[in-house]
Amino acid sequence: MTDRNATLTFSDGSAPVTFPILSGTIGPDVIDIRTLYGKTGKFTYDPGFLSTASCNSTITFIDGDKGELLYRGYPIEELATKCDFMEVCHLLLYGELPDVAQKKDFTGRVTKHTMVNEQMQFFLRGFRRDAHPMSVMTGLVGALSAFYPDSINLHDAHQRDISAIRLIAKMPTLVAMAYKYSVGQPYMYPRNDLSYAANFMRMMFATPCEDYKPNEVLVRAMDRIFTLHADHEQNASTSTVRLCASSGTNPFAAIAAGVACLWGPAHGGANEACLAMLGDIQANGGVAKIGEFITKVKDKNSSVKLMGFGHRVYKNYDPRAKLMRETCHEVLSELGLHDDPLFKLAMSLEKIALEDDYFVSRKLYPNVDYYSGIVQKAIGIPVPLFTAIFALARTVGWIAQLNEMIADPEYKIGRPRQLYTGATRRTVMPLAQRS
Ligand code: ACO
């Protein structure tokens, strides 16, 4: 409850109405307008949810002005340097970092679900080999509900937990299968003696003829990519998952909806788009052509964007971008690629953009995707797979948010309203009389 209110007055003489102001633990207050329509017959208008909190949540907090990201209260910088992805998954799903025994138990449960139903590979065969991995992933994740019908009841907490573990465990297997299928290599079964990240890399890069020896630095980089992408409060794909699940559909279908949303270049597809952009600049003259490129970005009529820059919430440096830049250094020096032209180009472009008034005045800073593509490319991940890896990492966040919503006694099916601006009521003319 709250003792603070906001009063809305009207210029047409209607009586003012009062709404409670609610406070979270940190972050901006919200005005609780749930009774607005009942009291006034009016809706609020907020396309793109620029000023609308769609739920309350205890999972992730972002202070976009400070450039701060907390999972369950812990700063991302600490989680990325002191914990591994399994600990972060436990934290997001259950609210607390695991102790030694809990970590062992959780990792063991995830590890035991890494294989997918053998039929999955025949389902995968229906796709063209050149299909984009995100189209394949949207299909495969949705299809999991057909393979695991014993855990699809969203309203059963036990079944939700089993689906959560299944999804986290099987996503790396599915992403690696999608990759192997695209290059015509045999699928590699998961190996349960490896860590989550190392197992994924082995499924990607080993073949039955030649095993893959995980490199510690690269495994740590992959683990960090997973941690940095694990959750990001009510972004487009998470809101999609919540909205989709609010109808009571099954968890696999809801996560498939999240995968589909993430695919877009304004969201998860940005790392792929960013690398393509860097590649284009490089091919057209490299560092010397940055000025020309920036001019195009600033031209209102060009529709060219500096990919990997800008964020709806961060109006400061994305804290994940700093960690990713650090990882980028580590990976490139481990692989002897410190002179990697794309990395050098990215650093120069970043420096120039951060000094340019266009970007400064709009508070456009690098986001996590600016450097993650370079890291993944150096590790050997093919560019079209970048967003699928983002989906793999974000799965735990999507599930944590979905579980939180379903367990909330105030939860309702999501149903936005609209401001209708189309034709008013009219009559259908017989076909011959229409012109
Ligand atoms: N390059 C050039 N100009 C930009 C960029 C950019 N990357 N991002 C925003 N702007 C400009 C806009 O043109 C606008 O200018 P104006 O005020 O003169 O019209 C202003 O900055 C505000 O931008 P909006 O588009 O209103 O900001 P919004 O919050 O709607 O969009 C978004 C955020 C979609 C992320 C945008 O910054 C963008 O498209 N960035 C590039 C794609 C990208 O990197 N996406 C990854 C997001 S992070 C993630 O999903 C993990």
Short mmCIF file of C-alpha atoms and ligand atoms in Angstrom, two decimals:
data_model
loop_
_atom_site.label_atom_id
_atom_site.label_comp_id
_atom_site.label_asym_id
_atom_site.label_seq_id
_atom_site.Cartn_x
_atom_site.Cartn_y
_atom_site.Cartn_z
CA MET A 1 0.00 0.00 0.00
CA THR A 2 1.03 3.60 -0.44
CA ASP A 3 0.06 6.95 1.02
CA ARG A 4 1.17 8.89 -2.05
CA ASN A 5 -1.17 9.59 -4.92
CA ALA A 6 -1.22 11.20 -8.34
CA THR A 7 -4.24 13.18 -9.45
CA LEU A 8 -5.25 13.42 -13.07
CA THR A 9 -7.22 16.50 -14.02
CA PHE A 10 -9.12 17.13 -17.25
CA SER A 11 -9.51 20.33 -19.26
CA ASP A 12 -13.09 19.38 -20.26
CA GLY A 13 -14.51 19.84 -16.79
CA SER A 14 -14.62 16.10 -15.89
CA ALA A 15 -13.95 15.35 -12.23
CA PRO A 16 -10.28 14.70 -11.34
CA VAL A 17 -9.31 11.12 -10.53
CA THR A 18 -6.66 9.93 -8.13
CA PHE A 19 -4.33 6.97 -8.44
CA PRO A 20 -1.91 5.43 -5.95
CA ILE A 21 1.83 5.78 -6.51
CA LEU A 22 3.70 2.52 -5.91
CA SER A 23 7.40 2.30 -5.04
CA GLY A 24 9.76 -0.54 -5.84
CA THR A 25 12.90 -1.30 -3.80
CA ILE A 26 14.94 0.79 -6.26
CA GLY A 27 14.12 2.57 -9.49
CA PRO A 28 11.36 4.94 -10.54
CA ASP A 29 7.96 4.90 -8.83
CA VAL A 30 4.94 3.88 -10.89
CA ILE A 31 1.42 5.29 -11.00
CA ASP A 32 -1.06 2.45 -10.61
CA ILE A 33 -3.61 3.26 -13.31
CA ARG A 34 -5.38 -0.10 -13.35
CA THR A 35 -8.65 1.57 -12.39
CA LEU A 36 -8.35 4.37 -14.98
CA TYR A 37 -10.70 2.88 -17.56
CA GLY A 38 -13.31 1.97 -14.95
CA LYS A 39 -13.19 5.47 -13.48
CA THR A 40 -12.96 7.53 -16.69
CA GLY A 41 -13.75 5.34 -19.73
CA LYS A 42 -10.34 6.34 -21.10
CA PHE A 43 -7.18 4.34 -21.81
CA THR A 44 -3.59 5.51 -21.68
CA TYR A 45 -1.69 5.72 -24.97
CA ASP A 46 1.92 4.49 -24.86
CA PRO A 47 3.08 2.75 -28.05
CA GLY A 48 6.41 1.00 -27.51
CA PHE A 49 5.79 1.08 -23.73
CA LEU A 50 8.01 4.13 -23.25
CA SER A 51 6.40 4.94 -19.89
CA THR A 52 4.61 1.75 -18.96
CA ALA A 53 5.59 -0.88 -16.40
CA SER A 54 3.85 -4.07 -17.53
CA CYS A 55 4.47 -6.06 -14.35
CA ASN A 56 6.30 -6.05 -11.05
CA SER A 57 9.39 -8.19 -10.91
CA THR A 58 12.12 -9.21 -8.46
CA ILE A 59 14.55 -10.58 -11.02
CA THR A 60 16.56 -7.93 -12.83
CA PHE A 61 17.13 -4.23 -12.26
CA ILE A 62 18.63 -1.79 -14.76
CA ASP A 63 19.56 1.80 -14.08
CA GLY A 64 19.98 3.01 -17.62
CA ASP A 65 21.35 6.42 -16.65
CA LYS A 66 24.05 4.98 -14.41
CA GLY A 67 24.72 2.01 -16.68
CA GLU A 68 23.96 -0.48 -13.90
CA LEU A 69 22.61 -4.02 -14.25
CA LEU A 70 21.68 -6.23 -11.29
CA TYR A 71 20.44 -9.81 -11.32
CA ARG A 72 18.53 -10.39 -8.05
CA GLY A 73 20.49 -7.48 -6.56
CA TYR A 74 23.97 -8.63 -7.62
CA PRO A 75 25.93 -6.38 -10.03
CA ILE A 76 26.61 -8.01 -13.39
CA GLU A 77 30.33 -7.19 -13.02
CA GLU A 78 30.55 -9.37 -9.89
CA LEU A 79 28.49 -12.19 -11.34
CA ALA A 80 30.57 -12.19 -14.54
CA THR A 81 33.84 -12.39 -12.61
CA LYS A 82 32.95 -14.50 -9.55
CA CYS A 83 30.31 -16.96 -10.76
CA ASP A 84 29.76 -19.31 -13.66
CA PHE A 85 26.64 -19.55 -15.79
CA MET A 86 25.15 -22.46 -13.80
CA GLU A 87 25.28 -20.33 -10.63
CA VAL A 88 23.69 -17.43 -12.52
CA CYS A 89 20.93 -19.73 -13.80
CA HIS A 90 20.23 -20.90 -10.24
CA LEU A 91 20.15 -17.29 -9.07
CA LEU A 92 17.73 -16.18 -11.78
CA LEU A 93 15.44 -19.18 -11.43
CA TYR A 94 15.33 -19.60 -7.67
CA GLY A 95 16.31 -16.16 -6.36
CA GLU A 96 19.59 -17.04 -4.62
CA LEU A 97 23.12 -18.03 -5.59
CA PRO A 98 23.60 -21.73 -4.87
CA ASP A 99 25.86 -23.07 -2.13
CA VAL A 100 28.23 -25.91 -3.03
CA ALA A 101 25.65 -28.68 -2.58
CA GLN A 102 22.92 -26.73 -4.41
CA LYS A 103 25.24 -26.01 -7.30
CA LYS A 104 26.17 -29.67 -7.58
CA ASP A 105 22.53 -30.70 -7.50
CA PHE A 106 21.41 -28.04 -10.02
CA THR A 107 24.28 -28.68 -12.44
CA GLY A 108 23.61 -32.41 -12.15
CA ARG A 109 19.93 -31.94 -13.00
CA VAL A 110 20.76 -29.76 -16.02
CA THR A 111 23.47 -32.17 -17.16
CA LYS A 112 21.09 -35.14 -17.06
CA HIS A 113 18.71 -33.45 -19.48
CA THR A 114 21.19 -32.39 -22.17
CA MET A 115 20.20 -35.07 -24.69
CA VAL A 116 17.17 -34.45 -26.86
CA ASN A 117 14.66 -37.03 -28.00
CA GLU A 118 16.29 -38.98 -30.84
CA GLN A 119 13.31 -38.13 -33.07
CA MET A 120 14.38 -34.47 -32.97
CA GLN A 121 17.03 -35.11 -35.61
CA PHE A 122 14.41 -36.36 -38.06
CA PHE A 123 12.33 -33.27 -37.40
CA LEU A 124 15.43 -31.16 -38.08
CA ARG A 125 15.90 -32.91 -41.42
CA GLY A 126 12.75 -31.24 -42.71
CA PHE A 127 14.61 -27.92 -42.87
CA ARG A 128 16.67 -26.72 -45.81
CA ARG A 129 20.37 -26.89 -45.02
CA ASP A 130 20.75 -23.17 -45.74
CA ALA A 131 17.91 -22.14 -43.40
CA HIS A 132 18.80 -19.37 -40.97
CA PRO A 133 19.55 -20.96 -37.56
CA MET A 134 16.95 -18.73 -35.91
CA SER A 135 14.21 -20.09 -38.18
CA VAL A 136 15.36 -23.57 -37.26
CA MET A 137 15.52 -22.71 -33.55
CA THR A 138 12.02 -21.21 -33.58
CA GLY A 139 10.76 -24.52 -34.98
CA LEU A 140 12.85 -26.81 -32.77
CA VAL A 141 12.03 -25.05 -29.50
CA GLY A 142 8.32 -24.97 -30.32
CA ALA A 143 8.52 -28.66 -31.22
CA LEU A 144 9.86 -29.58 -27.78
CA SER A 145 6.27 -29.43 -26.49
CA ALA A 146 5.47 -32.33 -28.82
CA PHE A 147 8.38 -34.34 -27.45
CA TYR A 148 7.93 -33.60 -23.74
CA PRO A 149 4.16 -33.50 -23.20
CA ASP A 150 4.61 -34.55 -19.55
CA SER A 151 5.88 -31.07 -18.60
CA ILE A 152 3.65 -28.69 -20.54
CA ASN A 153 1.14 -27.71 -17.86
CA LEU A 154 2.10 -24.13 -17.11
CA HIS A 155 -0.02 -24.04 -13.98
CA ASP A 156 1.80 -26.96 -12.34
CA ALA A 157 4.91 -25.64 -10.53
CA HIS A 158 6.64 -29.04 -10.69
CA GLN A 159 6.10 -29.33 -14.44
CA ARG A 160 7.29 -25.75 -14.93
CA ASP A 161 10.48 -26.62 -13.09
CA ILE A 162 11.06 -29.71 -15.22
CA SER A 163 10.52 -27.69 -18.41
CA ALA A 164 12.89 -25.01 -17.11
CA ILE A 165 15.64 -27.57 -16.59
CA ARG A 166 14.88 -29.25 -19.91
CA LEU A 167 15.02 -25.97 -21.82
CA ILE A 168 18.26 -24.77 -20.22
CA ALA A 169 19.83 -28.21 -20.75
CA LYS A 170 18.67 -28.79 -24.30
CA MET A 171 19.19 -25.36 -25.87
CA PRO A 172 22.96 -25.89 -26.38
CA THR A 173 22.26 -29.30 -27.91
CA LEU A 174 19.68 -27.83 -30.29
CA VAL A 175 21.87 -24.87 -31.32
CA ALA A 176 24.79 -27.22 -31.99
CA MET A 177 22.51 -29.60 -33.93
CA ALA A 178 21.22 -26.69 -36.05
CA TYR A 179 24.83 -25.77 -36.81
CA LYS A 180 25.97 -29.32 -37.60
CA TYR A 181 22.96 -29.78 -39.87
CA SER A 182 23.80 -26.60 -41.77
CA VAL A 183 27.34 -27.79 -42.50
CA GLY A 184 26.37 -31.40 -43.15
CA GLN A 185 28.33 -32.86 -40.23
CA PRO A 186 27.07 -35.57 -37.85
CA TYR A 187 25.50 -34.35 -34.62
CA MET A 188 27.72 -34.70 -31.56
CA TYR A 189 26.01 -36.05 -28.45
CA PRO A 190 26.48 -34.05 -25.25
CA ARG A 191 29.23 -35.08 -22.82
CA ASN A 192 28.17 -34.88 -19.21
CA ASP A 193 31.67 -34.63 -17.76
CA LEU A 194 32.16 -31.19 -19.32
CA SER A 195 30.94 -27.82 -18.06
CA TYR A 196 27.87 -26.27 -19.67
CA ALA A 197 29.93 -23.96 -21.91
CA ALA A 198 32.63 -26.53 -22.72
CA ASN A 199 30.03 -29.13 -23.62
CA PHE A 200 28.37 -26.68 -25.99
CA MET A 201 31.67 -25.85 -27.67
CA ARG A 202 32.51 -29.51 -28.06
CA MET A 203 29.11 -30.27 -29.61
CA MET A 204 29.80 -27.41 -32.02
CA PHE A 205 33.38 -28.10 -32.97
CA ALA A 206 34.14 -31.80 -32.43
CA THR A 207 33.49 -34.43 -35.09
CA PRO A 208 33.35 -38.20 -34.68
CA CYS A 209 36.84 -38.29 -36.28
CA GLU A 210 38.43 -35.59 -34.16
CA ASP A 211 37.60 -34.57 -30.62
CA TYR A 212 37.63 -30.94 -29.48
CA LYS A 213 39.81 -30.04 -26.51
CA PRO A 214 38.11 -27.11 -24.79
CA ASN A 215 40.44 -24.15 -24.31
CA GLU A 216 39.94 -22.61 -20.85
CA VAL A 217 40.07 -18.99 -22.00
CA LEU A 218 37.56 -19.60 -24.78
CA VAL A 219 35.27 -21.61 -22.51
CA ARG A 220 35.35 -18.78 -19.98
CA ALA A 221 34.51 -16.32 -22.75
CA MET A 222 31.55 -18.42 -23.86
CA ASP A 223 30.38 -18.78 -20.27
CA ARG A 224 30.59 -14.99 -19.89
CA ILE A 225 28.58 -14.45 -23.08
CA PHE A 226 25.90 -16.68 -21.53
CA THR A 227 25.97 -14.79 -18.22
CA LEU A 228 25.83 -11.34 -19.81
CA HIS A 229 22.84 -12.29 -21.96
CA ALA A 230 20.96 -14.29 -19.33
CA ASP A 231 18.31 -11.70 -18.48
CA HIS A 232 17.52 -8.06 -19.12
CA GLU A 233 14.16 -7.34 -17.46
CA GLN A 234 11.16 -6.50 -19.67
CA ASN A 235 12.84 -6.27 -23.10
CA ALA A 236 10.93 -7.14 -26.28
CA SER A 237 11.52 -10.90 -26.25
CA THR A 238 10.90 -11.26 -22.51
CA SER A 239 7.69 -9.27 -22.79
CA THR A 240 6.77 -11.54 -25.71
CA VAL A 241 7.35 -14.63 -23.58
CA ARG A 242 5.25 -13.17 -20.76
CA LEU A 243 2.43 -12.15 -23.10
CA CYS A 244 2.48 -15.48 -24.89
CA ALA A 245 2.50 -17.47 -21.64
CA SER A 246 -0.23 -15.29 -20.14
CA SER A 247 -2.74 -17.16 -22.29
CA GLY A 248 -1.78 -20.35 -20.44
CA THR A 249 0.11 -21.89 -23.35
CA ASN A 250 2.94 -24.31 -22.57
CA PRO A 251 6.47 -23.16 -21.62
CA PHE A 252 8.10 -24.49 -24.81
CA ALA A 253 5.66 -22.54 -27.02
CA ALA A 254 6.22 -19.38 -24.98
CA ILE A 255 10.01 -19.67 -25.23
CA ALA A 256 9.70 -20.30 -28.99
CA ALA A 257 7.83 -16.98 -29.20
CA GLY A 258 10.74 -15.34 -27.36
CA VAL A 259 13.20 -16.86 -29.84
CA ALA A 260 11.15 -15.47 -32.74
CA CYS A 261 11.11 -11.98 -31.23
CA LEU A 262 14.80 -12.03 -30.39
CA TRP A 263 15.64 -12.69 -34.04
CA GLY A 264 14.97 -9.06 -35.08
CA PRO A 265 17.96 -6.82 -35.87
CA ALA A 266 16.78 -4.18 -33.38
CA HIS A 267 17.07 -6.82 -30.62
CA GLY A 268 19.11 -10.04 -30.62
CA GLY A 269 19.98 -9.85 -34.29
CA ALA A 270 22.11 -6.78 -33.61
CA ASN A 271 25.36 -8.70 -33.00
CA GLU A 272 25.09 -10.32 -36.43
CA ALA A 273 24.15 -6.96 -37.99
CA CYS A 274 27.04 -5.28 -36.16
CA LEU A 275 29.60 -7.72 -37.49
CA ALA A 276 28.17 -7.36 -40.99
CA MET A 277 28.48 -3.58 -40.62
CA LEU A 278 32.11 -3.81 -39.49
CA GLY A 279 32.82 -6.22 -42.35
CA ASP A 280 31.31 -3.77 -44.86
CA ILE A 281 33.35 -0.83 -43.56
CA GLN A 282 36.46 -3.00 -43.60
CA ALA A 283 35.79 -4.12 -47.17
CA ASN A 284 35.25 -0.52 -48.26
CA GLY A 285 38.49 0.91 -46.92
CA GLY A 286 38.54 0.21 -43.15
CA VAL A 287 39.47 2.85 -40.57
CA ALA A 288 39.96 5.49 -43.27
CA LYS A 289 36.28 5.19 -44.22
CA ILE A 290 34.84 5.59 -40.71
CA GLY A 291 34.15 9.30 -41.25
CA GLU A 292 32.16 8.57 -44.40
CA PHE A 293 30.20 5.85 -42.60
CA ILE A 294 29.41 8.11 -39.63
CA THR A 295 28.14 10.78 -42.03
CA LYS A 296 25.72 8.21 -43.49
CA VAL A 297 24.57 7.18 -40.01
CA LYS A 298 23.82 10.80 -39.16
CA ASP A 299 21.91 11.38 -42.39
CA LYS A 300 18.19 11.18 -41.55
CA ASN A 301 17.39 9.95 -45.06
CA SER A 302 19.89 7.09 -45.13
CA SER A 303 18.31 4.69 -42.58
CA VAL A 304 21.86 3.45 -41.81
CA LYS A 305 22.37 2.82 -38.09
CA LEU A 306 25.49 2.26 -36.11
CA MET A 307 24.64 -1.30 -35.10
CA GLY A 308 25.61 -2.26 -31.56
CA PHE A 309 25.04 1.32 -30.44
CA GLY A 310 22.04 2.68 -28.60
CA HIS A 311 19.60 1.09 -26.23
CA ARG A 312 16.06 1.77 -25.13
CA VAL A 313 17.06 1.75 -21.46
CA TYR A 314 20.81 2.44 -21.27
CA LYS A 315 21.56 6.10 -21.75
CA ASN A 316 25.12 5.41 -20.63
CA TYR A 317 27.71 2.73 -21.42
CA ASP A 318 26.04 -0.71 -21.28
CA PRO A 319 27.91 -2.43 -18.40
CA ARG A 320 27.82 -5.67 -20.38
CA ALA A 321 29.67 -3.98 -23.26
CA LYS A 322 32.58 -3.15 -20.93
CA LEU A 323 32.82 -6.79 -19.80
CA MET A 324 32.52 -7.99 -23.37
CA ARG A 325 35.27 -5.66 -24.53
CA GLU A 326 37.52 -7.11 -21.78
CA THR A 327 36.66 -10.64 -22.94
CA CYS A 328 37.35 -9.59 -26.51
CA HIS A 329 40.92 -8.60 -25.50
CA GLU A 330 41.44 -11.92 -23.66
CA VAL A 331 40.16 -14.08 -26.49
CA LEU A 332 42.04 -12.27 -29.23
CA SER A 333 45.33 -12.41 -27.35
CA GLU A 334 44.81 -16.09 -26.45
CA LEU A 335 44.33 -16.81 -30.16
CA GLY A 336 47.18 -14.53 -31.22
CA LEU A 337 44.75 -12.22 -32.99
CA HIS A 338 45.53 -8.95 -31.14
CA ASP A 339 45.92 -7.31 -34.52
CA ASP A 340 42.51 -8.47 -35.66
CA PRO A 341 41.43 -5.74 -38.11
CA LEU A 342 37.76 -5.91 -37.15
CA PHE A 343 38.55 -5.42 -33.46
CA LYS A 344 40.81 -2.48 -34.27
CA LEU A 345 38.13 -1.05 -36.53
CA ALA A 346 35.49 -1.52 -33.81
CA MET A 347 37.68 0.30 -31.25
CA SER A 348 38.34 3.22 -33.64
CA LEU A 349 34.68 3.46 -34.62
CA GLU A 350 33.65 3.41 -30.95
CA LYS A 351 36.13 6.18 -30.09
CA ILE A 352 35.02 8.40 -32.96
CA ALA A 353 31.32 7.86 -32.24
CA LEU A 354 31.76 8.58 -28.53
CA GLU A 355 33.30 11.95 -29.38
CA ASP A 356 30.67 12.89 -31.96
CA ASP A 357 27.91 15.24 -30.88
CA TYR A 358 25.24 13.21 -32.73
CA PHE A 359 25.87 10.22 -30.44
CA VAL A 360 26.72 12.23 -27.32
CA SER A 361 23.56 14.35 -27.49
CA ARG A 362 21.37 11.28 -28.02
CA LYS A 363 23.20 9.33 -25.29
CA LEU A 364 24.07 6.53 -27.70
CA TYR A 365 26.72 4.21 -26.27
CA PRO A 366 27.91 0.73 -27.27
CA ASN A 367 25.61 -2.07 -26.15
CA VAL A 368 26.62 -5.68 -25.40
CA ASP A 369 26.31 -6.66 -29.03
CA TYR A 370 29.00 -4.29 -30.18
CA TYR A 371 31.80 -6.63 -29.05
CA SER A 372 30.07 -9.99 -28.67
CA GLY A 373 30.14 -10.64 -32.41
CA ILE A 374 33.91 -10.18 -32.59
CA VAL A 375 34.40 -12.57 -29.66
CA GLN A 376 32.15 -15.20 -31.17
CA LYS A 377 33.73 -14.92 -34.59
CA ALA A 378 37.19 -15.34 -33.04
CA ILE A 379 36.00 -18.45 -31.18
CA GLY A 380 34.89 -19.88 -34.51
CA ILE A 381 31.13 -19.41 -34.24
CA PRO A 382 29.65 -18.74 -37.68
CA VAL A 383 27.96 -15.33 -37.88
CA PRO A 384 24.39 -16.58 -38.54
CA LEU A 385 24.56 -18.55 -35.27
CA PHE A 386 25.19 -15.50 -33.05
CA THR A 387 21.55 -14.79 -32.33
CA ALA A 388 20.87 -18.47 -31.64
CA ILE A 389 23.56 -18.33 -28.95
CA PHE A 390 21.91 -15.24 -27.52
CA ALA A 391 18.63 -17.22 -27.42
CA LEU A 392 20.41 -20.10 -25.67
CA ALA A 393 21.70 -17.72 -23.01
CA ARG A 394 18.46 -15.76 -22.61
CA THR A 395 16.36 -18.91 -22.15
CA VAL A 396 16.95 -18.94 -18.39
CA GLY A 397 15.84 -15.31 -18.09
CA TRP A 398 12.72 -15.96 -20.15
CA ILE A 399 11.81 -18.93 -17.95
CA ALA A 400 12.50 -17.09 -14.71
CA GLN A 401 10.24 -14.24 -15.88
CA LEU A 402 7.55 -16.63 -17.08
CA ASN A 403 7.59 -18.53 -13.76
CA GLU A 404 7.42 -15.28 -11.82
CA MET A 405 4.39 -14.16 -13.81
CA ILE A 406 2.49 -17.44 -13.45
CA ALA A 407 3.16 -17.58 -9.70
CA ASP A 408 1.93 -13.97 -9.25
CA PRO A 409 -1.63 -14.02 -7.83
CA GLU A 410 -2.34 -10.76 -9.69
CA TYR A 411 -1.44 -12.21 -13.08
CA LYS A 412 -3.99 -11.84 -15.89
CA ILE A 413 -3.90 -12.60 -19.59
CA GLY A 414 -2.06 -9.73 -21.29
CA ARG A 415 -4.44 -7.68 -23.39
CA PRO A 416 -3.34 -4.17 -24.44
CA ARG A 417 -5.97 -1.73 -25.70
CA GLN A 418 -5.74 0.65 -28.67
CA LEU A 419 -6.60 4.06 -30.01
CA TYR A 420 -8.69 3.20 -33.07
CA THR A 421 -8.11 5.59 -35.99
CA GLY A 422 -9.64 3.56 -38.84
CA ALA A 423 -12.90 3.97 -40.73
CA THR A 424 -16.07 4.48 -38.75
CA ARG A 425 -19.01 2.10 -39.26
CA ARG A 426 -19.94 1.72 -42.94
CA THR A 427 -22.00 -0.57 -45.15
CA VAL A 428 -20.68 -3.28 -47.52
CA MET A 429 -21.71 -2.42 -51.08
CA PRO A 430 -22.53 -5.24 -53.53
CA LEU A 431 -19.39 -6.15 -55.54
CA ALA A 432 -20.64 -4.64 -58.84
CA GLN A 433 -21.29 -1.27 -57.21
CA ARG A 434 -17.81 -0.89 -55.66
CA SER A 435 -15.42 1.38 -57.54
N1 ACO B 1 22.67 4.64 -34.87
C1 ACO B 1 22.30 5.89 -35.22
N2 ACO B 1 21.31 6.58 -34.63
C2 ACO B 1 20.66 5.97 -33.63
C3 ACO B 1 20.98 4.68 -33.20
C4 ACO B 1 22.03 4.00 -33.85
N3 ACO B 1 22.40 2.77 -33.49
N4 ACO B 1 20.16 4.32 -32.18
C5 ACO B 1 19.34 5.37 -31.98
N5 ACO B 1 19.64 6.37 -32.85
C6 ACO B 1 19.02 7.70 -32.92
C7 ACO B 1 17.61 7.63 -33.52
O1 ACO B 1 17.63 7.80 -34.93
C8 ACO B 1 16.94 8.78 -32.80
O2 ACO B 1 17.37 9.96 -33.40
P1 ACO B 1 16.37 11.23 -33.51
O3 ACO B 1 16.05 11.60 -32.09
O4 ACO B 1 17.13 12.26 -34.27
O5 ACO B 1 15.15 10.73 -34.24
C9 ACO B 1 17.55 8.73 -31.41
O6 ACO B 1 18.84 8.15 -31.58
C10 ACO B 1 16.74 7.93 -30.40
O7 ACO B 1 16.64 6.60 -30.88
P2 ACO B 1 15.33 5.70 -30.85
O8 ACO B 1 15.29 4.84 -32.07
O9 ACO B 1 14.13 6.56 -30.56
O10 ACO B 1 15.63 4.82 -29.58
P3 ACO B 1 14.86 3.49 -29.19
O11 ACO B 1 14.96 3.40 -27.73
O12 ACO B 1 13.52 3.43 -29.81
O13 ACO B 1 15.76 2.37 -29.91
C11 ACO B 1 17.39 0.73 -30.33
C12 ACO B 1 16.72 1.65 -29.29
C13 ACO B 1 16.31 -0.04 -31.13
C14 ACO B 1 18.27 -0.28 -29.64
C15 ACO B 1 18.23 1.61 -31.30
O14 ACO B 1 19.20 2.33 -30.55
C16 ACO B 1 18.91 0.80 -32.39
O15 ACO B 1 18.26 0.46 -33.39
N6 ACO B 1 20.24 0.45 -32.22
C17 ACO B 1 20.94 -0.36 -33.17
C18 ACO B 1 20.54 -1.80 -33.04
C19 ACO B 1 21.13 -2.44 -31.81
O16 ACO B 1 22.32 -2.33 -31.54
N7 ACO B 1 20.28 -3.17 -31.08
C20 ACO B 1 20.73 -3.92 -29.90
C21 ACO B 1 19.96 -3.52 -28.68
S1 ACO B 1 20.66 -4.33 -27.29
C22 ACO B 1 20.04 -5.88 -27.31
O17 ACO B 1 19.02 -6.20 -27.85
C23 ACO B 1 20.85 -6.85 -26.58
#
